[in-house]
Short mmCIF file of C-alpha atoms in Angstrom, two decimals:
data_model
loop_
_atom_site.label_atom_id
_atom_site.label_comp_id
_atom_site.label_asym_id
_atom_site.label_seq_id
_atom_site.Cartn_x
_atom_site.Cartn_y
_atom_site.Cartn_z
CA MET G 1 -82.41 -37.75 123.50
CA GLY G 2 -85.91 -39.07 122.75
CA GLU G 3 -87.46 -36.03 124.36
CA ALA G 4 -85.19 -33.73 122.36
CA VAL G 5 -86.23 -35.43 119.13
CA ALA G 6 -89.92 -35.16 120.04
CA SER G 7 -89.50 -31.49 120.89
CA ALA G 8 -87.65 -30.77 117.63
CA LEU G 9 -90.31 -32.57 115.57
CA ALA G 10 -93.03 -30.61 117.38
CA GLU G 11 -91.23 -27.37 116.57
CA MET G 12 -91.00 -28.39 112.91
CA ALA G 13 -94.67 -29.33 112.86
CA ARG G 14 -95.63 -25.84 114.03
CA ARG G 15 -93.72 -24.42 111.06
CA ASP G 16 -94.49 -27.00 108.38
CA GLY G 17 -96.46 -30.16 109.11
CA ALA G 18 -95.47 -31.87 105.84
CA ALA G 19 -91.76 -31.25 106.47
CA ALA G 20 -92.05 -32.59 110.01
CA GLU G 21 -93.67 -35.76 108.72
CA MET G 22 -90.92 -36.23 106.11
CA ALA G 23 -88.26 -35.70 108.80
CA ARG G 24 -89.96 -38.27 111.02
CA GLN G 25 -90.07 -40.84 108.21
CA ALA G 26 -86.42 -40.24 107.34
CA LEU G 27 -85.36 -40.46 110.97
CA ASP G 28 -87.35 -43.66 111.51
CA THR G 29 -85.45 -45.18 108.56
CA LEU G 30 -82.09 -43.86 109.71
CA ALA G 31 -82.50 -44.62 113.41
CA PRO G 32 -85.59 -46.82 113.96
CA GLU G 33 -85.42 -46.52 117.77
CA ARG G 34 -84.43 -42.83 117.60
CA ASN G 35 -81.25 -43.67 119.51
CA LEU G 36 -79.19 -40.76 118.24
CA GLU G 37 -76.34 -41.55 120.65
CA GLN G 38 -75.43 -44.42 118.30
CA LEU G 39 -75.50 -42.14 115.26
CA ASN G 40 -72.28 -41.15 113.52
CA GLN G 41 -71.23 -39.44 110.31
CA HIS G 42 -70.69 -42.76 108.54
CA THR G 43 -74.28 -43.83 109.26
CA VAL G 44 -75.71 -40.49 108.13
CA GLN G 45 -73.68 -40.56 104.91
CA ARG G 46 -74.76 -44.11 104.18
CA PHE G 47 -78.39 -43.12 104.66
CA CYS G 48 -78.21 -39.98 102.53
CA TRP G 49 -76.08 -41.48 99.79
CA LEU G 50 -77.36 -45.05 99.60
CA GLU G 51 -80.46 -45.89 101.62
CA LEU G 52 -82.55 -42.79 100.90
CA PRO G 53 -82.25 -43.14 97.09
CA ALA G 54 -83.27 -46.80 97.41
CA ARG G 55 -86.21 -46.32 99.82
CA PHE G 56 -87.71 -43.00 98.76
CA SER G 57 -89.16 -42.05 95.39
CA GLN G 58 -87.48 -39.34 93.32
CA GLU G 59 -90.20 -36.87 94.32
CA GLU G 60 -89.68 -37.59 98.03
CA ARG G 61 -85.87 -37.64 98.21
CA ARG G 62 -85.08 -33.94 98.29
CA PRO G 63 -87.95 -32.90 100.58
CA ALA G 64 -87.00 -35.72 102.95
CA ILE G 65 -83.31 -34.83 103.03
CA ARG G 66 -84.01 -31.11 103.50
CA ALA G 67 -86.37 -31.93 106.35
CA LEU G 68 -83.79 -34.20 107.95
CA ALA G 69 -81.18 -31.42 107.69
CA ASP G 70 -83.56 -29.04 109.48
CA LEU G 71 -84.15 -31.63 112.20
CA PHE G 72 -80.42 -32.14 112.74
CA SER G 73 -79.94 -28.37 112.95
CA LEU G 74 -82.60 -28.11 115.64
CA LEU G 75 -80.85 -30.91 117.53
CA GLN G 76 -77.50 -29.05 117.26
CA LEU G 77 -76.08 -31.90 115.13
CA HIS G 78 -74.61 -29.48 112.61
CA ARG G 79 -72.08 -31.89 111.06
CA TYR G 80 -74.88 -34.27 110.11
CA ALA G 81 -77.04 -31.43 108.87
CA GLN G 82 -74.14 -30.41 106.61
CA VAL G 83 -74.00 -33.93 105.13
CA CYS G 84 -77.69 -33.69 104.24
CA SER G 85 -77.41 -30.27 102.62
CA SER G 86 -73.99 -30.67 101.00
CA GLN G 87 -73.31 -30.22 97.31
CA GLU G 88 -72.03 -33.81 97.20
CA THR G 89 -75.44 -35.07 98.31
CA GLU G 90 -77.26 -32.90 95.78
CA THR G 91 -75.00 -34.04 92.95
CA LEU G 92 -75.29 -37.69 93.94
CA LEU G 93 -79.09 -37.53 93.90
CA ASP G 94 -78.89 -36.11 90.37
CA VAL G 95 -76.63 -38.99 89.32
CA TYR G 96 -79.03 -41.57 90.81
CA GLU G 97 -81.86 -40.08 88.78
CA GLU G 98 -79.88 -40.51 85.57
CA GLU G 99 -78.38 -43.95 86.26
CA TYR G 100 -78.65 -45.88 89.51
CA GLY G 101 -75.45 -47.89 88.88
CA ALA G 102 -73.43 -44.71 88.38
CA GLY G 103 -74.87 -43.44 91.65
CA LEU G 104 -73.58 -46.51 93.48
CA VAL G 105 -70.10 -45.95 92.07
CA MET G 106 -70.15 -42.33 93.17
CA TYR G 107 -71.46 -43.36 96.61
CA GLU G 108 -68.47 -45.64 97.19
CA ARG G 109 -66.07 -42.90 96.08
CA LEU G 110 -67.64 -40.28 98.33
CA MET G 111 -67.60 -42.61 101.33
CA TRP G 112 -63.91 -43.29 100.84
CA GLU G 113 -63.04 -39.63 100.28
CA SER G 114 -64.89 -38.61 103.45
CA GLY G 115 -62.32 -40.47 105.56
CA VAL G 116 -64.83 -42.07 107.94
CA GLU G 117 -65.05 -45.34 105.98
CA PRO G 118 -62.90 -47.82 107.97
CA PRO G 119 -60.08 -48.89 105.63
CA ASP G 120 -59.00 -52.44 104.90
CA LEU G 121 -55.70 -53.30 106.58
CA PRO G 122 -53.16 -56.06 105.92
CA GLU G 123 -54.38 -57.73 109.11
CA LEU G 124 -58.09 -57.16 108.49
CA THR G 125 -60.23 -57.02 105.38
CA TRP G 126 -63.77 -56.01 106.29
CA GLY G 127 -66.35 -58.60 105.29
CA MET G 128 -69.75 -58.51 103.63
CA VAL G 129 -71.13 -61.33 105.81
CA VAL G 130 -70.44 -60.18 109.37
CA GLY G 131 -71.18 -61.05 112.96
CA ASP G 132 -71.97 -58.89 115.96
CA ALA G 133 -68.33 -58.28 116.92
CA GLU G 134 -67.44 -57.05 113.43
CA ILE G 135 -70.54 -54.85 113.18
CA ARG G 136 -69.66 -53.19 116.47
CA ALA G 137 -65.98 -52.83 115.56
CA ARG G 138 -66.76 -51.19 112.23
CA GLN G 139 -69.29 -48.82 113.77
CA GLU G 140 -66.92 -47.76 116.55
CA THR G 141 -63.97 -47.42 114.17
CA ALA G 142 -66.05 -45.10 111.98
CA SER G 143 -66.94 -43.01 115.04
CA ALA G 144 -63.29 -42.88 116.11
CA LEU G 145 -62.25 -41.75 112.60
CA GLU G 146 -64.91 -39.04 112.69
CA LEU G 147 -63.43 -37.70 115.92
CA ALA G 148 -59.88 -37.92 114.54
CA ILE G 149 -60.94 -35.87 111.51
CA ALA G 150 -62.63 -33.29 113.73
CA LEU G 151 -59.42 -32.97 115.78
CA GLY G 152 -57.23 -32.72 112.67
CA ASP G 153 -55.36 -35.99 113.30
CA VAL G 154 -56.64 -37.30 109.96
CA ARG G 155 -57.13 -34.77 107.17
CA PRO G 156 -59.00 -36.26 104.17
CA GLY G 157 -57.80 -34.92 100.85
CA LYS G 158 -54.47 -33.72 102.21
CA ARG G 159 -51.16 -35.31 101.32
CA GLY G 160 -50.48 -38.48 103.35
CA TRP G 161 -53.99 -38.71 104.78
CA ARG G 162 -54.58 -42.34 103.80
CA PRO G 163 -51.52 -43.75 105.63
CA ALA G 164 -52.52 -41.59 108.62
CA GLN G 165 -56.05 -43.01 108.46
CA GLU G 166 -54.69 -46.58 108.33
CA ARG G 167 -52.37 -45.96 111.28
CA PHE G 168 -55.20 -44.51 113.32
CA ALA G 169 -57.60 -47.35 112.44
CA ARG G 170 -54.96 -49.98 113.26
CA SER G 171 -54.21 -48.33 116.60
CA PHE G 172 -57.89 -48.21 117.47
CA LEU G 173 -58.66 -51.78 116.39
CA THR G 174 -55.68 -53.29 118.25
CA ARG G 175 -56.17 -51.33 121.48
CA PRO G 176 -57.07 -53.74 124.34
CA GLY G 177 -60.61 -53.32 125.64
CA ASP G 178 -62.77 -55.21 128.10
CA GLY G 179 -61.09 -58.42 129.20
CA GLY G 180 -57.88 -57.37 127.51
CA LEU G 181 -59.19 -58.22 124.03
CA SER G 182 -59.09 -55.72 121.19
CA HIS G 183 -61.68 -55.32 118.46
CA LEU G 184 -59.34 -57.18 116.12
CA ASP G 185 -59.06 -60.06 118.60
CA ARG G 186 -62.84 -60.32 118.86
CA ILE G 187 -63.36 -60.21 115.10
CA ARG G 188 -60.81 -62.97 114.59
CA GLU G 189 -62.35 -65.14 117.28
CA GLU G 190 -65.81 -64.61 115.80
CA ARG G 191 -64.63 -65.48 112.29
CA VAL G 192 -62.68 -68.56 113.40
CA ARG G 193 -65.65 -69.97 115.31
CA GLY G 194 -67.92 -69.33 112.34
CA TRP G 195 -65.34 -70.94 110.05
CA LEU G 196 -65.15 -74.06 112.20
CA ASN G 197 -68.95 -74.31 112.41
CA SER G 198 -69.57 -73.79 108.68
CA PRO G 199 -72.28 -76.25 107.60
CA ALA G 200 -70.80 -76.23 104.10
CA HIS G 201 -67.45 -77.50 105.47
CA PRO G 202 -68.27 -80.23 108.04
CA TYR G 203 -64.70 -81.57 107.98
CA ARG G 204 -63.54 -78.45 109.83
CA ARG G 205 -65.27 -79.61 113.00
CA GLN G 206 -62.40 -82.03 113.49
CA LEU G 207 -60.17 -78.96 113.87
CA TRP G 208 -61.95 -77.75 117.04
CA PRO G 209 -59.16 -79.03 119.33
CA LEU G 210 -56.91 -76.50 117.55
CA VAL G 211 -59.31 -73.56 117.96
CA GLY G 212 -57.06 -71.62 120.35
CA GLN G 213 -54.04 -71.94 118.09
CA ILE G 214 -56.04 -71.02 114.98
CA ILE G 215 -57.45 -67.89 116.65
CA ALA G 216 -54.03 -66.81 117.91
CA GLY G 217 -52.27 -67.51 114.62
CA ALA G 218 -48.50 -67.27 114.49
CA GLU G 219 -46.09 -64.41 114.07
CA VAL G 220 -43.56 -64.57 111.27
CA PRO G 221 -40.66 -66.53 112.81
CA ARG G 222 -37.11 -65.24 112.70
CA SER G 223 -36.10 -68.33 110.75
CA ALA G 224 -38.79 -67.82 108.09
CA HIS G 225 -36.14 -66.99 105.50
CA ILE G 226 -34.71 -70.50 105.89
CA ALA G 227 -38.00 -72.13 104.89
CA THR G 228 -38.74 -69.72 102.06
CA ALA G 229 -35.20 -69.89 100.62
CA PRO G 230 -36.31 -72.02 97.62
CA LEU G 231 -39.09 -69.55 96.81
CA GLN G 232 -36.66 -66.69 97.22
CA ARG G 233 -34.20 -68.39 94.88
CA LEU G 234 -36.80 -68.81 92.16
CA LEU G 235 -37.81 -65.16 92.53
CA ASP G 236 -34.17 -64.13 92.17
CA LEU G 237 -33.85 -66.20 89.01
CA ALA G 238 -37.14 -64.86 87.64
CA ASP G 239 -35.87 -61.31 88.11
CA ASP G 240 -33.60 -61.93 85.14
CA GLY G 241 -36.16 -64.18 83.46
CA ILE G 242 -36.22 -67.99 83.61
CA ALA G 243 -36.20 -69.80 80.28
CA LEU G 244 -39.19 -72.10 79.79
CA THR G 245 -39.64 -75.17 77.69
CA GLN G 246 -42.11 -75.13 74.83
CA ILE G 247 -44.92 -76.41 77.07
CA GLY G 248 -44.11 -74.04 79.94
CA TYR G 249 -41.85 -76.01 82.30
CA LEU G 250 -38.75 -74.51 83.89
CA SER G 251 -35.63 -75.07 81.80
CA PRO G 252 -33.58 -78.19 82.66
CA VAL G 253 -30.61 -75.96 83.55
CA VAL G 254 -32.62 -74.22 86.28
CA VAL G 255 -34.07 -77.53 87.44
CA ARG G 256 -30.63 -79.07 87.94
CA GLN G 257 -29.31 -75.88 89.56
CA MET G 258 -32.15 -75.84 92.12
CA CYS G 259 -31.66 -79.53 92.93
CA GLU G 260 -27.96 -78.96 93.50
CA ASP G 261 -28.51 -75.83 95.62
CA PHE G 262 -31.05 -77.48 97.94
CA GLY G 263 -29.90 -81.08 97.90
CA TRP G 264 -33.05 -82.56 96.39
CA ARG G 265 -32.78 -86.19 95.34
CA THR G 266 -34.63 -87.13 92.17
CA SER G 267 -35.38 -90.08 89.98
CA PRO G 268 -33.87 -90.08 87.43
CA GLU G 269 -30.80 -88.29 88.66
CA PRO G 270 -29.85 -85.81 87.36
CA PRO G 271 -33.40 -84.70 86.53
CA ARG G 272 -34.35 -84.15 82.91
CA SER G 273 -37.36 -81.90 83.51
CA GLU G 274 -39.32 -79.98 86.13
CA THR G 275 -41.72 -82.96 86.21
CA ASP G 276 -38.92 -85.08 87.76
CA VAL G 277 -38.71 -82.77 90.80
CA THR G 278 -41.86 -82.67 92.90
CA GLN G 279 -40.50 -79.81 95.01
CA LEU G 280 -40.12 -77.61 91.94
CA ILE G 281 -43.60 -78.47 90.71
CA ALA G 282 -45.00 -77.28 94.05
CA LEU G 283 -42.85 -74.13 94.19
CA HIS G 284 -43.71 -73.13 90.62
CA GLN G 285 -47.44 -73.61 91.29
CA THR G 286 -47.21 -71.67 94.55
CA LEU G 287 -45.51 -68.67 92.94
CA ARG G 288 -48.19 -68.63 90.26
CA ALA G 289 -50.93 -68.86 92.90
CA MET G 290 -49.29 -65.91 94.68
CA ARG G 291 -49.28 -64.02 91.35
CA ALA G 292 -45.59 -63.44 91.86
CA VAL G 293 -44.58 -64.68 88.41
CA ARG G 294 -46.07 -64.75 84.95
CA ARG G 295 -45.18 -66.16 81.59
CA SER G 296 -43.84 -63.75 79.00
CA GLY G 297 -43.22 -65.59 75.77
CA ARG G 298 -40.77 -68.37 76.58
CA ARG G 299 -39.65 -66.86 79.88
CA LEU G 300 -40.94 -66.78 83.44
CA VAL G 301 -40.68 -63.23 84.81
CA LEU G 302 -41.56 -61.39 87.99
CA THR G 303 -44.79 -59.48 88.37
CA ARG G 304 -44.96 -56.26 90.35
CA ARG G 305 -46.11 -58.30 93.35
CA GLY G 306 -43.24 -60.71 92.78
CA ARG G 307 -40.72 -57.86 92.95
CA GLN G 308 -42.25 -56.69 96.22
CA LEU G 309 -42.10 -60.19 97.71
CA ARG G 310 -38.51 -60.66 96.55
CA GLU G 311 -37.46 -57.63 98.61
CA ASP G 312 -39.47 -58.53 101.72
CA PRO G 313 -38.81 -61.96 103.32
CA GLU G 314 -41.61 -61.51 105.87
CA ALA G 315 -44.12 -60.70 103.15
CA LEU G 316 -42.95 -63.77 101.21
CA TRP G 317 -43.66 -65.99 104.22
CA GLN G 318 -47.07 -64.37 104.66
CA ALA G 319 -47.92 -64.84 100.99
CA ALA G 320 -46.84 -68.49 101.09
CA THR G 321 -48.99 -69.28 104.13
CA GLU G 322 -51.94 -67.48 102.58
CA SER G 323 -51.70 -69.40 99.30
CA VAL G 324 -52.10 -72.89 100.76
CA CYS G 325 -55.68 -72.78 102.09
CA ARG G 326 -57.30 -70.05 100.00
CA THR G 327 -57.93 -72.10 96.86
CA GLY G 328 -61.56 -73.08 97.38
CA GLY G 329 -63.49 -76.32 96.90
CA LEU G 330 -62.05 -79.78 97.42
CA GLU G 331 -58.49 -78.50 97.05
CA GLN G 332 -58.92 -76.24 100.08
CA ALA G 333 -60.70 -78.98 102.03
CA ALA G 334 -57.82 -81.38 101.40
CA ALA G 335 -55.20 -78.80 102.43
CA GLU G 336 -57.01 -77.80 105.64
CA THR G 337 -57.61 -81.44 106.57
CA LEU G 338 -53.97 -82.37 105.98
CA LEU G 339 -52.59 -79.45 108.01
CA GLY G 340 -55.02 -80.11 110.86
CA MET G 341 -54.09 -83.79 110.85
CA LEU G 342 -50.36 -83.02 110.93
CA LEU G 343 -50.81 -80.50 113.75
CA SER G 344 -52.84 -83.04 115.78
CA ARG G 345 -50.32 -85.86 115.53
CA THR G 346 -48.74 -86.98 118.79
CA PRO G 347 -45.56 -88.93 119.60
CA GLN G 348 -47.81 -91.92 120.38
CA ASP G 349 -49.05 -91.90 116.78
CA GLY G 350 -45.50 -92.23 115.51
CA ALA G 351 -44.59 -94.92 118.06
CA ASP G 352 -47.43 -97.23 117.00
CA PRO G 353 -46.74 -98.76 113.55
CA GLY G 354 -50.43 -99.68 113.29
CA ARG G 355 -51.42 -96.00 113.31
CA ARG G 356 -48.91 -94.96 110.67
CA GLU G 357 -51.14 -94.19 107.71
CA SER G 358 -49.80 -92.33 104.73
CA ASP G 359 -50.79 -88.69 104.59
CA ALA G 360 -53.05 -89.27 101.58
CA ASP G 361 -54.86 -92.23 103.19
CA ALA G 362 -55.34 -90.39 106.48
CA ALA G 363 -56.63 -87.19 104.85
CA GLU G 364 -59.09 -89.10 102.66
CA ARG G 365 -60.35 -91.03 105.69
CA LEU G 366 -60.83 -87.85 107.71
CA LEU G 367 -62.67 -86.09 104.89
CA THR G 368 -64.98 -89.07 104.36
CA SER G 369 -65.69 -89.54 108.08
CA SER G 370 -66.59 -85.87 108.43
CA GLY G 371 -69.36 -86.11 105.85
CA TRP G 372 -67.53 -85.51 102.60
CA THR G 373 -69.01 -88.20 100.41
CA PHE G 374 -67.74 -89.83 97.25
CA PRO G 375 -69.99 -91.49 94.67
CA GLU G 376 -71.22 -94.94 95.70
CA PRO G 377 -72.55 -97.72 93.46
CA GLN G 378 -76.31 -97.32 93.19
CA ALA G 379 -77.22 -100.09 90.79
CA PRO G 380 -75.83 -103.36 89.50
CA GLY G 381 -74.12 -103.91 86.20
CA ARG G 382 -72.80 -101.15 84.01
CA HIS G 383 -74.12 -98.35 86.27
CA ALA G 384 -72.38 -99.80 89.32
CA ALA G 385 -69.10 -99.90 87.41
CA ALA G 386 -69.53 -96.26 86.41
CA HIS G 387 -70.18 -95.25 90.01
CA ARG G 388 -67.15 -97.18 91.24
CA LYS G 389 -65.03 -95.49 88.61
CA ALA G 390 -66.32 -92.06 89.70
CA ALA G 391 -65.60 -92.88 93.34
CA GLU G 392 -62.08 -93.98 92.49
CA ALA G 393 -61.53 -90.78 90.50
CA ALA G 394 -62.73 -88.64 93.42
CA SER G 395 -60.46 -90.56 95.80
CA ASP G 396 -57.51 -90.10 93.46
CA GLN G 397 -58.30 -86.37 93.26
CA VAL G 398 -58.12 -86.00 97.04
CA ARG G 399 -54.84 -87.91 97.14
CA ALA G 400 -53.38 -85.73 94.40
CA MET G 401 -54.34 -82.54 96.25
CA VAL G 402 -52.97 -83.76 99.57
CA THR G 403 -49.79 -84.87 97.84
CA ALA G 404 -49.37 -81.43 96.22
CA VAL G 405 -49.45 -79.75 99.65
CA CYS G 406 -46.96 -82.31 100.95
CA TRP G 407 -44.65 -81.50 98.06
CA LEU G 408 -44.70 -77.83 99.08
CA LEU G 409 -44.01 -78.67 102.72
CA GLU G 410 -41.13 -80.90 101.60
CA ALA G 411 -39.73 -78.18 99.35
CA LEU G 412 -39.70 -75.75 102.29
CA ASP G 413 -38.20 -78.45 104.55
CA LEU G 414 -41.16 -78.32 106.94
CA LEU G 415 -41.72 -82.10 107.20
CA THR G 416 -39.65 -84.80 108.79
CA PRO G 417 -38.25 -87.40 106.35
CA ASP G 418 -40.55 -90.15 105.11
CA ASP G 419 -39.91 -93.37 107.06
CA GLY G 420 -41.05 -95.44 104.11
CA SER G 421 -44.71 -95.69 105.08
CA GLY G 422 -45.67 -92.21 103.91
CA TYR G 423 -46.00 -91.05 107.54
CA ARG G 424 -44.41 -87.66 108.31
CA GLU G 425 -44.55 -85.08 111.06
CA LEU G 426 -44.18 -81.33 110.98
CA THR G 427 -40.92 -79.76 112.06
CA ASP G 428 -41.10 -76.97 114.64
CA LEU G 429 -41.03 -74.41 111.84
CA GLY G 430 -43.57 -76.52 109.97
CA ARG G 431 -46.02 -76.26 112.87
CA VAL G 432 -45.73 -72.48 112.80
CA PHE G 433 -46.34 -72.52 109.05
CA ALA G 434 -49.37 -74.83 109.33
CA ILE G 435 -50.98 -72.74 112.08
CA ALA G 436 -50.43 -69.59 110.01
CA CYS G 437 -52.06 -71.25 106.99
CA LEU G 438 -55.18 -72.29 108.92
CA HIS G 439 -55.35 -68.91 110.69
CA LYS G 440 -55.32 -67.01 107.41
CA SER G 441 -58.02 -69.23 105.97
CA ALA G 442 -60.19 -68.91 109.09
CA VAL G 443 -59.95 -65.14 109.59
CA ALA G 444 -60.47 -64.22 105.93
CA PRO G 445 -63.80 -62.48 105.22
CA PRO G 446 -66.54 -65.12 104.79
CA ALA G 447 -67.67 -65.56 101.22
CA VAL G 448 -71.01 -64.10 100.21
CA VAL G 449 -73.39 -66.97 99.49
#
């Protein structure tokens, strides 16, 4: 292909030396090594609609893009020549000249409408910070979509084209490749390993023994509806609207009804308020975190997402597992540490009374030993007292966050009963839930720093 490019540039130079030079500059930006075998429609569109306006002056843009179109025509790459000379490209360049921000908005719309932009899927949201496996997967998915469009399997702009595009992309990304691993498998493995090695989250290194389970994740179990029954019940009640107290707690009638339905013991009994039932506190907070419910006056009602989750038990399980470890900051660190600790417990831990720490004590110890530091006294007197107070507050905060996750696990009946020491273990269904929680946290797109 290098010889073909050189020959085409020489032919252009015989006709118009300035145009040949502009084509060479554009091509060197688009494909620095002139490896046109790796070129696809997505790459050409990105260059014409995003990179060229950013790298070339207004006076150079149109001559450069016309020259590049001529070069592609000489190379028999007519689809790419059409991108360069299309009315969409001409209009977009006009928009950039008037307002660069408006040009970026139009660029994103045109990329999506073209059909070659790999779509986000429920099992994969493309990231901004990516590794080699994800770069390759996105490039090859874009090339596969280009071919599907050329063959008429995906028809952008026609009715039903977006679901067809998603089905095609999912099929391509989940197709086993070398070693039996699909692109989706490789992306997940890459993200999990990066997640475990994150220098900003040193506590995750203690989760390395679980790496295989975190990469694999867990399918929604057949008994998921048993665990999510309390969430389902609250969604059912919210469909008609749940009365709230003046300060926003669930009405005492609903509180007592939920305790009776699920056999929750409280103190006092019967409970007077939502604050007397730790399980309800956790469930209410979880539904809000899932954006399944909202407050409307003095009632708790379903959102559109809440109505969808109410009708789909599998989606409700997925949403619940996603909500636990996607909170950010110390709250997320506490949740991930707790779940990893519970998953790592062995029968020997439970048999030795000396190793039976409470969940809060164990999670705080693990966070501290992994490098998460709390304020230490730095000076005598009044300053030392202030530092000790800050350290105690930070410790209490970790305990509160760990306890909140435990309340949710208890509400979903995913923990064994407390033996009096605060030591619990995950049930079989609880292990599936915990693995799913860590998997969703690990394979989510890395945050842009």
